[in-house]
Amino acid sequence: MSTATNTDAADGVARKEHGINDGSGHQCHDHSYTGIDGDAAKRIDSLTTILADRYGVQDARLVRALCALGEGTAHIAVLMTNYVEHTYAGSQNASGDEQLHLDIDCDNAVFAAIREAGVFAIAASEETPVETDVSSSNSGEGNVFSVGFDPLDGSSIIDANFSVGSIFGIWPGKGVLGRTGRE
């Protein structure tokens, strides 16, 4: 990831240049990607109960994966609430959209949650368009899922106050390329 400085001609403010995010967690702004509040345990317990009781999900690793994505989106909500300025990062994602610092920080928040879960092998996103190894060395055979996601779909229209959201696809096994939603 490039860290050269670029001065925006429109406002004369020096900013770091970013290439396509590499999923490493390098921050655009000074944000922590863990421990957003003291309610994580309550959210995880609630979602675990709903998945098991209402939907009959018995695979503990799948529950852990879904809870991790839930925590990633909770962190995105905090980032969106606290981001007043939606500045461009000076790069484009693989789809050709201008990246906001917010896009990259949301991407990093989800990657942090995915890595912490210990059940994912591979992840790729709109901001990090390559299969990225997110497995941890101490999880052994626990890395049974791969995930593709867009952490902040619609961010290019966020200043117009239109709806944005997160999109996730989880697949069993290692890899996301060539996978379909029917798997």
XYZ file of C-alpha atoms in Angstrom:
183
model
C 0.000 0.000 0.000
C 1.411 3.375 -0.973
C 1.915 5.946 1.741
C 3.078 8.874 -0.373
C 1.618 12.268 0.449
C -0.627 14.037 -2.026
C -1.953 17.579 -1.751
C -5.538 17.918 -2.917
C -5.680 20.846 -5.313
C -9.273 21.621 -4.317
C -8.561 22.324 -0.671
C -4.746 22.314 -0.389
C -4.826 19.650 2.356
C -2.011 17.088 2.368
C -3.301 13.515 2.630
C -1.761 10.071 2.438
C -2.241 8.338 -0.893
C -3.560 4.817 -0.756
C -3.489 2.056 -3.266
C -6.092 -0.679 -3.252
C -6.462 -1.851 0.326
C -4.459 -4.967 1.089
C -6.460 -6.140 4.097
C -3.489 -5.553 6.375
C -5.313 -3.136 8.644
C -3.278 -0.052 7.737
C -5.464 2.811 8.857
C -6.583 5.862 6.930
C -7.445 7.698 10.119
C -6.628 6.949 13.724
C -9.221 4.279 14.593
C -9.073 1.133 16.646
C -10.668 -1.838 14.898
C -11.380 -3.770 18.072
C -13.255 -3.136 21.286
C -15.691 -0.530 19.969
C -17.854 -0.709 23.070
C -18.707 -2.893 26.037
C -21.755 -4.459 24.395
C -20.049 -6.990 22.111
C -20.703 -9.935 24.445
C -24.418 -9.050 24.661
C -24.724 -8.741 20.870
C -22.919 -12.039 20.315
C -25.041 -13.857 22.935
C -28.249 -12.464 21.410
C -27.295 -13.397 17.849
C -26.117 -16.858 18.943
C -29.467 -17.474 20.651
C -31.454 -16.257 17.643
C -29.433 -18.375 15.200
C -29.774 -21.524 17.322
C -33.326 -21.171 18.631
C -35.130 -19.484 15.768
C -33.181 -20.789 12.773
C -31.787 -24.072 14.078
C -28.152 -23.292 13.247
C -26.155 -25.952 15.087
C -22.701 -25.479 13.528
C -20.778 -23.510 16.190
C -18.200 -22.375 13.618
C -20.909 -20.918 11.364
C -22.426 -19.119 14.365
C -18.981 -17.744 15.200
C -18.533 -16.603 11.585
C -21.902 -14.820 11.512
C -21.264 -13.193 14.895
C -17.889 -11.921 13.631
C -19.566 -10.333 10.609
C -22.158 -8.835 12.959
C -19.379 -7.277 15.030
C -17.727 -5.969 11.863
C -20.972 -4.260 10.878
C -21.416 -2.892 14.417
C -17.993 -1.299 14.039
C -18.997 0.097 10.635
C -22.017 1.724 12.320
C -19.706 3.385 14.843
C -17.373 4.570 12.082
C -20.280 6.000 10.073
C -21.723 7.728 13.118
C -18.422 9.390 13.946
C -17.164 10.215 10.445
C -18.204 13.786 9.820
C -15.920 14.409 6.871
C -16.148 12.030 3.905
C -12.808 12.629 2.239
C -11.384 10.735 -0.697
C -8.367 8.500 -0.149
C -6.891 9.351 -3.558
C -7.352 5.898 -5.075
C -9.903 3.765 -6.856
C -11.121 0.301 -5.971
C -11.190 -2.564 -8.480
C -14.677 -1.460 -9.619
C -13.323 1.968 -10.549
C -15.068 3.824 -7.709
C -13.164 6.584 -5.928
C -12.339 5.277 -2.453
C -13.255 7.236 0.630
C -11.157 6.992 3.768
C -14.392 5.634 5.245
C -14.395 2.756 2.694
C -10.915 1.689 3.729
C -11.576 2.017 7.449
C -14.795 -0.030 7.146
C -12.893 -2.652 5.148
C -10.248 -2.823 7.863
C -12.897 -3.140 10.586
C -14.437 -6.171 8.873
C -11.026 -7.736 8.209
C -10.168 -7.343 11.911
C -13.418 -9.069 12.941
C -12.862 -11.845 10.390
C -9.326 -12.507 11.616
C -10.424 -12.495 15.254
C -13.130 -15.103 14.599
C -10.603 -17.817 13.776
C -12.978 -19.650 11.414
C -12.161 -17.967 8.106
C -9.410 -19.061 5.714
C -9.789 -16.534 2.876
C -11.408 -13.120 2.544
C -11.763 -10.684 -0.348
C -13.695 -7.444 -0.632
C -14.434 -4.651 -3.049
C -11.668 -2.637 -1.392
C -9.301 -5.647 -1.156
C -10.036 -7.492 -4.412
C -7.625 -10.386 -3.910
C -8.015 -13.578 -1.949
C -6.346 -12.696 1.344
C -5.252 -15.339 3.840
C -6.969 -14.453 7.110
C -6.344 -17.716 8.923
C -4.512 -17.690 12.193
C -1.663 -20.085 12.822
C -3.186 -21.362 16.064
C -6.627 -22.214 14.681
C -5.528 -25.336 12.789
C -8.424 -26.926 10.931
C -10.870 -24.346 12.297
C -10.608 -22.180 9.172
C -13.535 -23.677 7.338
C -15.089 -20.655 5.616
C -14.216 -18.033 3.047
C -15.964 -14.692 2.727
C -16.446 -12.103 0.010
C -17.868 -8.733 0.990
C -18.477 -5.093 0.264
C -18.191 -3.401 3.656
C -19.913 -0.171 2.619
C -21.999 -0.617 -0.510
C -23.233 2.737 -1.787
C -20.541 4.862 -0.173
C -20.235 7.015 -3.288
C -23.700 8.438 -2.545
C -23.322 8.757 1.226
C -23.099 12.565 1.137
C -26.532 12.670 -0.521
C -27.880 10.854 2.550
C -28.943 7.780 0.560
C -28.958 4.319 2.079
C -25.756 2.315 2.359
C -25.255 -1.238 3.553
C -22.866 -4.152 3.856
C -22.970 -7.244 1.635
C -21.466 -10.601 2.671
C -21.188 -14.010 1.048
C -19.884 -16.963 3.087
C -18.753 -20.205 1.454
C -17.491 -23.435 2.950
C -13.837 -24.197 2.269
C -10.952 -22.134 1.058
C -11.403 -19.600 -1.745
C -13.963 -17.202 -3.172
C -13.044 -16.972 -6.845
C -15.523 -18.685 -9.136
C -17.938 -19.430 -6.291
C -21.670 -18.957 -6.735
C -24.453 -18.079 -4.347
C -26.031 -21.492 -4.881
C -23.143 -23.335 -3.210
